[in-house]
Amino acid sequence: MQLVAPGLGDHWFSRDYAPYGRHHDERVKYLLTEALPLLGFMLLGVLFRAQGRPPRRAETGPR
């Protein structure tokens, strides 16, 4: 969680938690650049899991 939102729960994106060269007013832009790719990969994983489910069921038979 600290990679996506540094300092969340204490002082989000304060000087103690902000990545080098980032300022407090850039926190939303930073959050989007970290969270959107993460959500994209999670969605891709869900899609691959859904696509792989029918062949696995055919191999194992009905339950």
Short mmCIF file of C-alpha atoms in Angstrom, two decimals:
data_model
loop_
_atom_site.label_atom_id
_atom_site.label_comp_id
_atom_site.label_asym_id
_atom_site.label_seq_id
_atom_site.Cartn_x
_atom_site.Cartn_y
_atom_site.Cartn_z
CA MET A 1 0.00 0.00 0.00
CA GLN A 2 2.90 2.35 0.70
CA LEU A 3 4.09 2.08 -2.90
CA VAL A 4 0.73 3.26 -4.23
CA ALA A 5 -0.10 5.85 -1.55
CA PRO A 6 2.97 6.76 0.54
CA GLY A 7 2.06 7.62 4.12
CA LEU A 8 -1.61 6.64 3.82
CA GLY A 9 -3.08 6.50 7.30
CA ASP A 10 -0.58 8.94 8.80
CA HIS A 11 0.06 12.02 6.66
CA TRP A 12 -0.48 11.04 3.05
CA PHE A 13 2.35 12.28 0.86
CA SER A 14 3.94 14.43 3.56
CA ARG A 15 7.65 15.25 3.39
CA ASP A 16 8.43 12.11 5.37
CA TYR A 17 6.70 9.82 2.87
CA ALA A 18 6.82 11.55 -0.53
CA PRO A 19 9.09 9.95 -3.15
CA TYR A 20 12.22 11.93 -3.98
CA GLY A 21 11.44 14.98 -6.09
CA ARG A 22 7.66 14.86 -5.53
CA HIS A 23 5.58 17.53 -3.82
CA HIS A 24 2.38 17.33 -1.80
CA ASP A 25 0.27 18.82 -4.60
CA GLU A 26 1.32 16.01 -6.98
CA ARG A 27 -0.14 13.24 -4.82
CA VAL A 28 -3.21 12.55 -7.01
CA LYS A 29 -1.11 12.37 -10.18
CA TYR A 30 1.32 10.02 -8.42
CA LEU A 31 -1.56 7.88 -7.13
CA LEU A 32 -2.99 7.54 -10.64
CA THR A 33 0.38 6.62 -12.17
CA GLU A 34 0.81 3.87 -9.58
CA ALA A 35 -2.76 2.62 -9.14
CA LEU A 36 -3.98 2.52 -12.75
CA PRO A 37 -1.33 0.07 -13.99
CA LEU A 38 -1.86 -2.05 -10.86
CA LEU A 39 -5.62 -2.19 -11.50
CA GLY A 40 -4.98 -2.99 -15.16
CA PHE A 41 -2.79 -5.97 -14.27
CA MET A 42 -5.35 -7.17 -11.74
CA LEU A 43 -8.10 -6.98 -14.36
CA LEU A 44 -5.93 -8.84 -16.83
CA GLY A 45 -5.37 -11.57 -14.23
CA VAL A 46 -9.11 -11.90 -13.63
CA LEU A 47 -9.74 -12.16 -17.37
CA PHE A 48 -7.08 -14.85 -17.79
CA ARG A 49 -8.51 -16.76 -14.83
CA ALA A 50 -12.01 -16.61 -16.33
CA GLN A 51 -10.72 -17.77 -19.73
CA GLY A 52 -8.88 -20.72 -18.16
CA ARG A 53 -11.78 -21.94 -16.05
CA PRO A 54 -13.82 -23.81 -18.76
CA PRO A 55 -10.88 -25.97 -19.96
CA ARG A 56 -9.96 -26.89 -16.37
CA ARG A 57 -13.53 -27.98 -15.66
CA ALA A 58 -13.60 -30.08 -18.83
CA GLU A 59 -10.39 -31.89 -17.77
CA THR A 60 -11.52 -32.65 -14.21
CA GLY A 61 -15.13 -33.50 -14.99
CA PRO A 62 -18.27 -32.45 -13.13
CA ARG A 63 -18.21 -32.06 -9.37
#
